[in-house]
Amino acid sequence: MAGCPGWGSRYKNRFTIMSRRSNDMALRNFNKGMSLLYDGQKEEALGCLMNAEADARDAGSPELLVNVLQAIGGIMESDGRIEEAIDMYAEASGMLESIANSDPSFMEHKALVMSKTASLLTEQGDNLKAVPFFEEAVSSYDRLLDKEPENDGYCSSAASVANDLGTILASDGCNERAKEMFEKALRLSGKLVVLDPVNMENTAKALTVQTNLANLLYGMGLMHEARESLEHAYDGCSGAMKDDPSNSILQEQSLKLLERLVNALMFTGEYDLAKDRIYEMVEMLPRATTYDSSFSDKFSDLFHGLIKLASRRVDEGLLDDTRSIYETSLIVILKLLGEEPGNIVYQDMFRNILVNMEKLLVIDSPEADKEADYNVLISMYE
């Protein structure tokens, strides 16, 4: 049969006709399925779309198959069949990777499906699998923004994806890469605020990214960088609190940022600024009464944190810094005691810091100065 003239061309024509029929059937079933879906008939829609999937595979039509898989994935996701939805989105993502390389008009579609797949994987706790999808989404938005740098939609999505990737990388201990992603997200979210300044969601997004970067830098011990980032994040949070003063989550976040900012200021030797920020933090601490236990605990945590920082400076041989941390803390507590002389919480912490200063004198003061220093301490105790 192979020797029969014209057989190959007849087979090719027959295959082409069959492919066209399959493609037509796939398109018909896809359109019908989407129409049923819009009418709220999910089960019937899913049946049509499954038929469309089979036909699209037979037709060898990747562009149509991608849309079918995405539609099926959406239905499965809404039904709580997340694993099956991920399989659909992941296959569509893989196909879009090659399609978009040859046809850049599919780049936005690729970015959207990649980020959707990554988000679902993250929700399932599968961060390791999510990372490459996030990375492809970031790369896709980079290419889109190269062509349309002022497109606020691309800018917003790119900032979100970079922030999500940074969050995963930070949780996995990949701090340098996480820092890179948060910095990218911060540039994009800042640009977004400029492009659309009246949209408060843009401001909130920028604040979230700034907070994530600040906390990462603090955790990495990059105190000089963290100090500036923490200040921006705290100022943003405190500004947001003015619009929503009863928001307990925002208040807790502000307190955490302010506490870290205080430690960063102490670390960088900016003691006067640290003093002001400590006092500001004490004023922020919620309390129902003077001896509220929640206030007492938070106040103690703040100053115990400073004592630990001072201890680390002793271990590093930075005794002048240690002394400055103690003195700054004492100045703040003395001011507080001037307002509430009988506050036992303040008194206890004051004594605690004095005890630590006494230990420091043993190490730090020359013999000739020790008597004078001890006299100062005694007067403070009194």
Tab-separated table of C-alpha atoms in Angstrom:
chain	number	residue	atom	x	y	z
A	1	MET	CA	0.000	0.000	0.000
A	2	ALA	CA	2.940	2.265	0.650
A	3	GLY	CA	3.696	2.092	-3.044
A	4	CYS	CA	0.229	3.252	-4.135
A	5	PRO	CA	0.514	6.690	-5.710
A	6	GLY	CA	-1.419	9.429	-3.911
A	7	TRP	CA	-2.080	7.366	-0.777
A	8	GLY	CA	0.001	9.632	1.465
A	9	SER	CA	-1.746	12.792	0.307
A	10	ARG	CA	-5.198	11.178	0.670
A	11	TYR	CA	-4.327	10.132	4.272
A	12	LYS	CA	-3.061	13.600	5.031
A	13	ASN	CA	-6.234	15.193	3.653
A	14	ARG	CA	-8.413	12.787	5.645
A	15	PHE	CA	-6.449	13.547	8.847
A	16	THR	CA	-6.794	17.287	8.201
A	17	ILE	CA	-10.553	16.946	7.724
A	18	MET	CA	-10.837	14.907	10.946
A	19	SER	CA	-8.756	17.488	12.820
A	20	ARG	CA	-10.975	20.263	11.564
A	21	ARG	CA	-14.057	18.352	12.648
A	22	SER	CA	-12.543	17.733	16.093
A	23	ASN	CA	-11.600	21.398	16.362
A	24	ASP	CA	-15.118	22.469	15.344
A	25	MET	CA	-16.642	20.075	17.866
A	26	ALA	CA	-14.230	21.273	20.569
A	27	LEU	CA	-15.117	24.904	19.873
A	28	ARG	CA	-18.850	24.118	19.825
A	29	ASN	CA	-18.658	22.219	23.128
A	30	PHE	CA	-16.487	24.909	24.687
A	31	ASN	CA	-18.907	27.699	23.747
A	32	LYS	CA	-21.871	25.654	24.934
A	33	GLY	CA	-20.114	24.804	28.206
A	34	MET	CA	-19.263	28.446	28.887
A	35	SER	CA	-22.838	29.485	28.138
A	36	LEU	CA	-24.157	26.888	30.602
A	37	LEU	CA	-21.607	28.026	33.160
A	38	TYR	CA	-22.752	31.643	32.889
A	39	ASP	CA	-26.303	30.395	33.438
A	40	GLY	CA	-25.211	28.693	36.659
A	41	GLN	CA	-25.499	25.128	35.354
A	42	LYS	CA	-22.088	23.910	36.480
A	43	GLU	CA	-22.582	20.171	36.127
A	44	GLU	CA	-23.904	20.436	32.581
A	45	ALA	CA	-21.163	22.929	31.748
A	46	LEU	CA	-18.477	20.591	33.080
A	47	GLY	CA	-19.805	17.757	30.882
A	48	CYS	CA	-19.583	19.919	27.750
A	49	LEU	CA	-16.136	21.173	28.654
A	50	MET	CA	-14.840	17.643	29.245
A	51	ASN	CA	-16.048	16.758	25.749
A	52	ALA	CA	-14.369	19.895	24.448
A	53	GLU	CA	-11.129	18.813	26.133
A	54	ALA	CA	-11.164	15.438	24.364
A	55	ASP	CA	-11.970	17.040	21.009
A	56	ALA	CA	-9.299	19.717	21.417
A	57	ARG	CA	-6.696	17.045	22.163
A	58	ASP	CA	-7.752	15.107	19.062
A	59	ALA	CA	-7.612	18.265	16.985
A	60	GLY	CA	-4.128	19.155	18.209
A	61	SER	CA	-5.333	22.670	19.054
A	62	PRO	CA	-3.208	23.871	22.004
A	63	GLU	CA	-4.647	27.409	22.086
A	64	LEU	CA	-8.181	26.104	22.453
A	65	LEU	CA	-7.136	23.325	24.849
A	66	VAL	CA	-5.538	25.882	27.178
A	67	ASN	CA	-8.829	27.768	27.498
A	68	VAL	CA	-10.774	24.554	28.019
A	69	LEU	CA	-8.398	23.361	30.756
A	70	GLN	CA	-8.594	26.727	32.475
A	71	ALA	CA	-12.403	26.669	32.418
A	72	ILE	CA	-12.510	23.120	33.809
A	73	GLY	CA	-9.999	24.103	36.482
A	74	GLY	CA	-12.195	27.030	37.504
A	75	ILE	CA	-15.220	24.778	38.009
A	76	MET	CA	-13.235	22.233	39.993
A	77	GLU	CA	-11.758	24.974	42.151
A	78	SER	CA	-15.200	26.373	42.933
A	79	ASP	CA	-16.352	22.842	43.876
A	80	GLY	CA	-13.439	22.440	46.283
A	81	ARG	CA	-11.683	19.865	44.096
A	82	ILE	CA	-8.417	21.736	44.471
A	83	GLU	CA	-5.996	18.952	43.532
A	84	GLU	CA	-7.824	18.343	40.256
A	85	ALA	CA	-8.004	22.080	39.601
A	86	ILE	CA	-4.237	22.368	40.127
A	87	ASP	CA	-3.656	19.572	37.595
A	88	MET	CA	-5.722	21.483	35.003
A	89	TYR	CA	-4.039	24.835	35.672
A	90	ALA	CA	-0.571	23.247	35.722
A	91	GLU	CA	-1.080	21.589	32.336
A	92	ALA	CA	-2.406	24.843	30.895
A	93	SER	CA	0.629	26.650	32.351
A	94	GLY	CA	3.033	24.229	30.694
A	95	MET	CA	1.344	24.649	27.329
A	96	LEU	CA	1.260	28.437	27.635
A	97	GLU	CA	4.990	28.490	28.329
A	98	SER	CA	5.722	27.242	24.810
A	99	ILE	CA	2.811	29.077	23.155
A	100	ALA	CA	3.819	32.460	24.617
A	101	ASN	CA	7.419	31.996	23.496
A	102	SER	CA	6.291	31.815	19.864
A	103	ASP	CA	3.318	34.182	20.202
A	104	PRO	CA	3.883	37.043	22.714
A	105	SER	CA	0.175	37.926	22.625
A	106	PHE	CA	-0.305	34.980	25.020
A	107	MET	CA	2.142	36.401	27.598
A	108	GLU	CA	-0.558	37.928	29.812
A	109	HIS	CA	-2.558	34.696	29.681
A	110	LYS	CA	0.578	32.813	30.710
A	111	ALA	CA	1.241	35.162	33.626
A	112	LEU	CA	-2.327	34.843	34.925
A	113	VAL	CA	-2.438	31.041	34.763
A	114	MET	CA	1.050	30.663	36.240
A	115	SER	CA	0.162	32.862	39.205
A	116	LYS	CA	-3.170	31.052	39.699
A	117	THR	CA	-1.398	27.669	39.766
A	118	ALA	CA	1.209	28.981	42.204
A	119	SER	CA	-1.406	30.486	44.523
A	120	LEU	CA	-3.386	27.235	44.733
A	121	LEU	CA	-0.229	25.227	45.404
A	122	THR	CA	0.657	27.656	48.185
A	123	GLU	CA	-2.808	27.343	49.712
A	124	GLN	CA	-2.278	23.562	49.717
A	125	GLY	CA	1.023	24.056	51.537
A	126	ASP	CA	3.124	22.896	48.591
A	127	ASN	CA	5.519	25.843	48.497
A	128	LEU	CA	8.303	23.921	46.774
A	129	LYS	CA	6.142	23.248	43.725
A	130	ALA	CA	4.709	26.763	43.758
A	131	VAL	CA	8.063	28.544	43.427
A	132	PRO	CA	8.777	27.821	39.726
A	133	PHE	CA	5.244	28.882	38.766
A	134	PHE	CA	5.658	32.156	40.671
A	135	GLU	CA	9.047	32.681	39.026
A	136	GLU	CA	7.562	32.202	35.562
A	137	ALA	CA	4.756	34.621	36.425
A	138	VAL	CA	7.279	37.243	37.601
A	139	SER	CA	9.286	36.791	34.393
A	140	SER	CA	6.145	37.103	32.275
A	141	TYR	CA	5.066	40.341	33.955
A	142	ASP	CA	8.593	41.707	33.493
A	143	ARG	CA	8.237	41.172	29.744
A	144	LEU	CA	4.769	42.709	29.702
A	145	LEU	CA	5.971	45.767	31.627
A	146	ASP	CA	8.942	46.164	29.287
A	147	LYS	CA	6.402	46.836	26.535
A	148	GLU	CA	3.839	48.737	28.627
A	149	PRO	CA	5.621	50.224	31.649
A	150	GLU	CA	2.674	52.459	32.581
A	151	ASN	CA	0.083	49.664	32.570
A	152	ASP	CA	-1.290	49.796	36.135
A	153	GLY	CA	-2.961	46.390	35.798
A	154	TYR	CA	0.335	44.689	34.956
A	155	CYS	CA	2.077	46.696	37.665
A	156	SER	CA	-0.440	45.633	40.317
A	157	SER	CA	-0.353	41.943	39.388
A	158	ALA	CA	3.441	41.942	39.131
A	159	ALA	CA	3.770	43.504	42.603
A	160	SER	CA	1.419	40.907	44.101
A	161	VAL	CA	3.224	37.973	42.487
A	162	ALA	CA	6.678	39.234	43.502
A	163	ASN	CA	5.464	39.780	47.080
A	164	ASP	CA	3.925	36.290	47.224
A	165	LEU	CA	7.133	34.735	45.908
A	166	GLY	CA	9.177	36.732	48.418
A	167	THR	CA	6.948	35.517	51.255
A	168	ILE	CA	7.483	31.869	50.285
A	169	LEU	CA	11.229	32.289	49.832
A	170	ALA	CA	11.501	34.013	53.235
A	171	SER	CA	9.572	31.211	54.939
A	172	ASP	CA	11.952	28.685	53.358
A	173	GLY	CA	15.025	30.604	54.537
A	174	CYS	CA	16.044	31.838	51.074
A	175	ASN	CA	16.543	35.332	52.467
A	176	GLU	CA	18.643	36.928	49.727
A	177	ARG	CA	16.219	35.897	46.995
A	178	ALA	CA	13.296	36.925	49.193
A	179	LYS	CA	14.913	40.338	49.691
A	180	GLU	CA	15.274	40.715	45.925
A	181	MET	CA	11.595	39.901	45.379
A	182	PHE	CA	10.333	42.213	48.139
A	183	GLU	CA	12.471	45.050	46.767
A	184	LYS	CA	11.036	44.448	43.290
A	185	ALA	CA	7.490	44.355	44.709
A	186	LEU	CA	8.157	47.575	46.629
A	187	ARG	CA	9.356	49.387	43.487
A	188	LEU	CA	6.301	48.196	41.584
A	189	SER	CA	3.815	49.028	44.343
A	190	GLY	CA	5.398	52.460	44.777
A	191	LYS	CA	5.059	53.052	41.050
A	192	LEU	CA	1.447	51.915	41.261
A	193	VAL	CA	0.696	54.551	43.900
A	194	VAL	CA	2.093	57.175	41.523
A	195	LEU	CA	0.058	55.841	38.585
A	196	ASP	CA	-3.194	55.670	40.561
A	197	PRO	CA	-2.830	57.694	43.788
A	198	VAL	CA	-6.555	57.803	44.663
A	199	ASN	CA	-6.838	54.021	44.858
A	200	MET	CA	-6.370	53.157	48.536
A	201	GLU	CA	-5.822	49.484	47.684
A	202	ASN	CA	-2.562	50.504	46.023
A	203	THR	CA	-1.408	52.250	49.188
A	204	ALA	CA	-2.360	49.212	51.281
A	205	LYS	CA	-0.441	46.915	48.931
A	206	ALA	CA	2.663	49.114	49.151
A	207	LEU	CA	2.414	49.103	52.956
A	208	THR	CA	2.145	45.301	53.060
A	209	VAL	CA	5.253	44.907	50.910
A	210	GLN	CA	7.165	47.519	52.924
A	211	THR	CA	6.294	45.661	56.141
A	212	ASN	CA	7.387	42.319	54.701
A	213	LEU	CA	10.716	43.779	53.571
A	214	ALA	CA	11.284	45.515	56.913
A	215	ASN	CA	10.662	42.337	58.910
A	216	LEU	CA	12.918	40.319	56.595
A	217	LEU	CA	15.796	42.808	56.881
A	218	TYR	CA	15.385	42.842	60.672
A	219	GLY	CA	15.418	39.049	60.797
A	220	MET	CA	18.550	38.988	58.626
A	221	GLY	CA	20.274	41.315	61.097
A	222	LEU	CA	20.749	44.046	58.471
A	223	MET	CA	19.915	46.724	61.015
A	224	HIS	CA	20.982	49.773	59.050
A	225	GLU	CA	18.746	48.802	56.122
A	226	ALA	CA	16.025	47.554	58.464
A	227	ARG	CA	15.972	50.822	60.416
A	228	GLU	CA	14.854	52.862	57.381
A	229	SER	CA	12.433	50.227	56.130
A	230	LEU	CA	10.899	49.745	59.591
A	231	GLU	CA	10.398	53.488	59.950
A	232	HIS	CA	8.576	53.715	56.616
A	233	ALA	CA	6.438	50.691	57.450
A	234	TYR	CA	5.574	51.956	60.937
A	235	ASP	CA	4.731	55.453	59.701
A	236	GLY	CA	2.452	53.883	57.091
A	237	CYS	CA	0.717	51.703	59.667
A	238	SER	CA	0.255	54.548	62.128
A	239	GLY	CA	-1.205	56.660	59.333
A	240	ALA	CA	-3.640	53.868	58.462
A	241	MET	CA	-4.618	53.575	62.145
A	242	LYS	CA	-5.825	57.169	62.108
A	243	ASP	CA	-8.434	56.122	59.538
A	244	ASP	CA	-9.273	52.888	61.375
A	245	PRO	CA	-8.409	53.345	65.097
A	246	SER	CA	-10.368	50.287	66.239
A	247	ASN	CA	-8.469	47.891	63.954
A	248	SER	CA	-6.769	45.577	66.477
A	249	ILE	CA	-4.748	43.733	63.803
A	250	LEU	CA	-3.321	46.998	62.516
A	251	GLN	CA	-2.526	48.097	66.063
A	252	GLU	CA	-0.697	44.843	66.823
A	253	GLN	CA	1.277	45.161	63.593
A	254	SER	CA	2.196	48.768	64.433
A	255	LEU	CA	3.422	47.775	67.911
A	256	LYS	CA	5.569	44.975	66.492
A	257	LEU	CA	7.112	47.310	63.902
A	258	LEU	CA	7.734	50.010	66.496
A	259	GLU	CA	9.403	47.566	68.897
A	260	ARG	CA	11.732	46.396	66.116
A	261	LEU	CA	12.385	49.990	65.094
A	262	VAL	CA	13.421	50.789	68.670
A	263	ASN	CA	15.878	47.877	68.661
A	264	ALA	CA	17.244	48.945	65.261
A	265	LEU	CA	17.726	52.525	66.469
A	266	MET	CA	19.535	51.285	69.562
A	267	PHE	CA	21.711	49.059	67.373
A	268	THR	CA	22.649	51.944	65.075
A	269	GLY	CA	23.380	54.230	68.026
A	270	GLU	CA	20.506	56.663	67.444
A	271	TYR	CA	19.629	56.868	71.129
A	272	ASP	CA	17.681	60.127	71.157
A	273	LEU	CA	15.382	58.872	68.392
A	274	ALA	CA	15.080	55.526	70.182
A	275	LYS	CA	14.067	57.303	73.385
A	276	ASP	CA	11.244	59.133	71.605
A	277	ARG	CA	10.070	55.953	69.922
A	278	ILE	CA	10.097	53.979	73.203
A	279	TYR	CA	7.925	56.583	74.852
A	280	GLU	CA	5.627	56.549	71.826
A	281	MET	CA	5.352	52.785	72.075
A	282	VAL	CA	4.470	52.841	75.773
A	283	GLU	CA	1.740	55.343	75.001
A	284	MET	CA	0.384	52.977	72.343
A	285	LEU	CA	0.181	49.941	74.610
A	286	PRO	CA	-3.481	49.141	75.297
A	287	ARG	CA	-4.548	49.037	78.929
A	288	ALA	CA	-7.826	49.166	80.789
A	289	THR	CA	-6.234	50.181	84.130
A	290	THR	CA	-2.843	51.247	85.448
A	291	TYR	CA	-2.012	47.664	86.461
A	292	ASP	CA	-3.569	45.884	83.467
A	293	SER	CA	-1.717	42.551	83.085
A	294	SER	CA	-1.641	42.746	79.275
A	295	PHE	CA	-0.008	46.182	79.511
A	296	SER	CA	2.441	44.914	82.124
A	297	ASP	CA	3.453	41.945	79.960
A	298	LYS	CA	3.953	44.017	76.810
A	299	PHE	CA	5.864	46.712	78.685
A	300	SER	CA	8.138	44.089	80.257
A	301	ASP	CA	8.687	42.376	76.894
A	302	LEU	CA	9.803	45.683	75.373
A	303	PHE	CA	12.421	46.457	78.012
A	304	HIS	CA	13.577	42.856	78.417
A	305	GLY	CA	14.258	42.961	74.673
A	306	LEU	CA	16.425	46.031	75.176
A	307	ILE	CA	18.264	44.345	78.066
A	308	LYS	CA	18.995	41.358	75.795
A	309	LEU	CA	20.312	43.725	73.124
A	310	ALA	CA	22.543	45.362	75.741
A	311	SER	CA	23.822	41.938	76.809
A	312	ARG	CA	24.748	41.114	73.230
A	313	ARG	CA	26.684	44.377	72.998
A	314	VAL	CA	28.607	43.384	76.146
A	315	ASP	CA	29.515	40.071	74.525
A	316	GLU	CA	30.738	42.008	71.487
A	317	GLY	CA	32.872	44.227	73.711
A	318	LEU	CA	30.813	47.337	72.897
A	319	LEU	CA	30.492	48.563	76.472
A	320	ASP	CA	29.813	52.207	75.603
A	321	ASP	CA	26.864	51.113	73.480
A	322	THR	CA	25.621	48.949	76.349
A	323	ARG	CA	25.787	51.864	78.758
A	324	SER	CA	23.899	54.083	76.276
A	325	ILE	CA	21.129	51.499	75.879
A	326	TYR	CA	20.670	51.281	79.657
A	327	GLU	CA	20.800	55.055	80.130
A	328	THR	CA	18.286	55.655	77.341
A	329	SER	CA	15.926	53.083	78.851
A	330	LEU	CA	16.245	54.644	82.307
A	331	ILE	CA	15.505	58.133	80.982
A	332	VAL	CA	12.260	56.889	79.452
A	333	ILE	CA	11.189	55.058	82.613
A	334	LEU	CA	12.035	58.069	84.785
A	335	LYS	CA	9.797	60.186	82.583
A	336	LEU	CA	7.020	57.619	82.927
A	337	LEU	CA	7.492	57.492	86.700
A	338	GLY	CA	7.195	61.263	86.775
A	339	GLU	CA	3.705	60.832	85.300
A	340	GLU	CA	2.783	57.798	87.410
A	341	PRO	CA	5.053	57.696	90.498
A	342	GLY	CA	3.301	54.717	92.040
A	343	ASN	CA	3.354	52.465	88.981
A	344	ILE	CA	4.826	49.173	90.195
A	345	VAL	CA	5.512	47.938	86.636
A	346	TYR	CA	7.732	50.956	85.943
A	347	GLN	CA	9.447	50.662	89.314
A	348	ASP	CA	10.266	46.976	88.874
A	349	MET	CA	11.758	47.516	85.413
A	350	PHE	CA	13.727	50.525	86.657
A	351	ARG	CA	15.311	48.385	89.407
A	352	ASN	CA	15.992	45.600	86.906
A	353	ILE	CA	17.934	47.918	84.599
A	354	LEU	CA	19.847	49.424	87.535
A	355	VAL	CA	20.973	45.938	88.575
A	356	ASN	CA	22.270	45.349	85.049
A	357	MET	CA	24.038	48.712	85.071
A	358	GLU	CA	25.709	47.758	88.353
A	359	LYS	CA	27.052	44.589	86.731
A	360	LEU	CA	28.320	46.696	83.837
A	361	LEU	CA	30.212	49.006	86.206
A	362	VAL	CA	32.226	46.060	87.498
A	363	ILE	CA	33.456	45.435	83.960
A	364	ASP	CA	33.532	48.919	82.518
A	365	SER	CA	34.495	51.568	85.066
A	366	PRO	CA	38.105	52.354	85.984
A	367	GLU	CA	38.789	51.917	89.707
A	368	ALA	CA	39.066	55.677	90.191
A	369	ASP	CA	35.572	56.267	88.760
A	370	LYS	CA	33.762	53.371	90.383
A	371	GLU	CA	32.920	55.124	93.635
A	372	ALA	CA	31.350	58.072	91.795
A	373	ASP	CA	29.427	55.719	89.499
A	374	TYR	CA	28.157	53.698	92.447
A	375	ASN	CA	27.021	56.888	94.165
A	376	VAL	CA	24.992	57.737	91.055
A	377	LEU	CA	23.417	54.298	91.114
A	378	ILE	CA	22.617	54.566	94.819
A	379	SER	CA	20.876	57.880	94.276
A	380	MET	CA	18.844	56.288	91.478
A	381	TYR	CA	17.805	53.416	93.744
A	382	GLU	CA	16.643	55.918	96.294
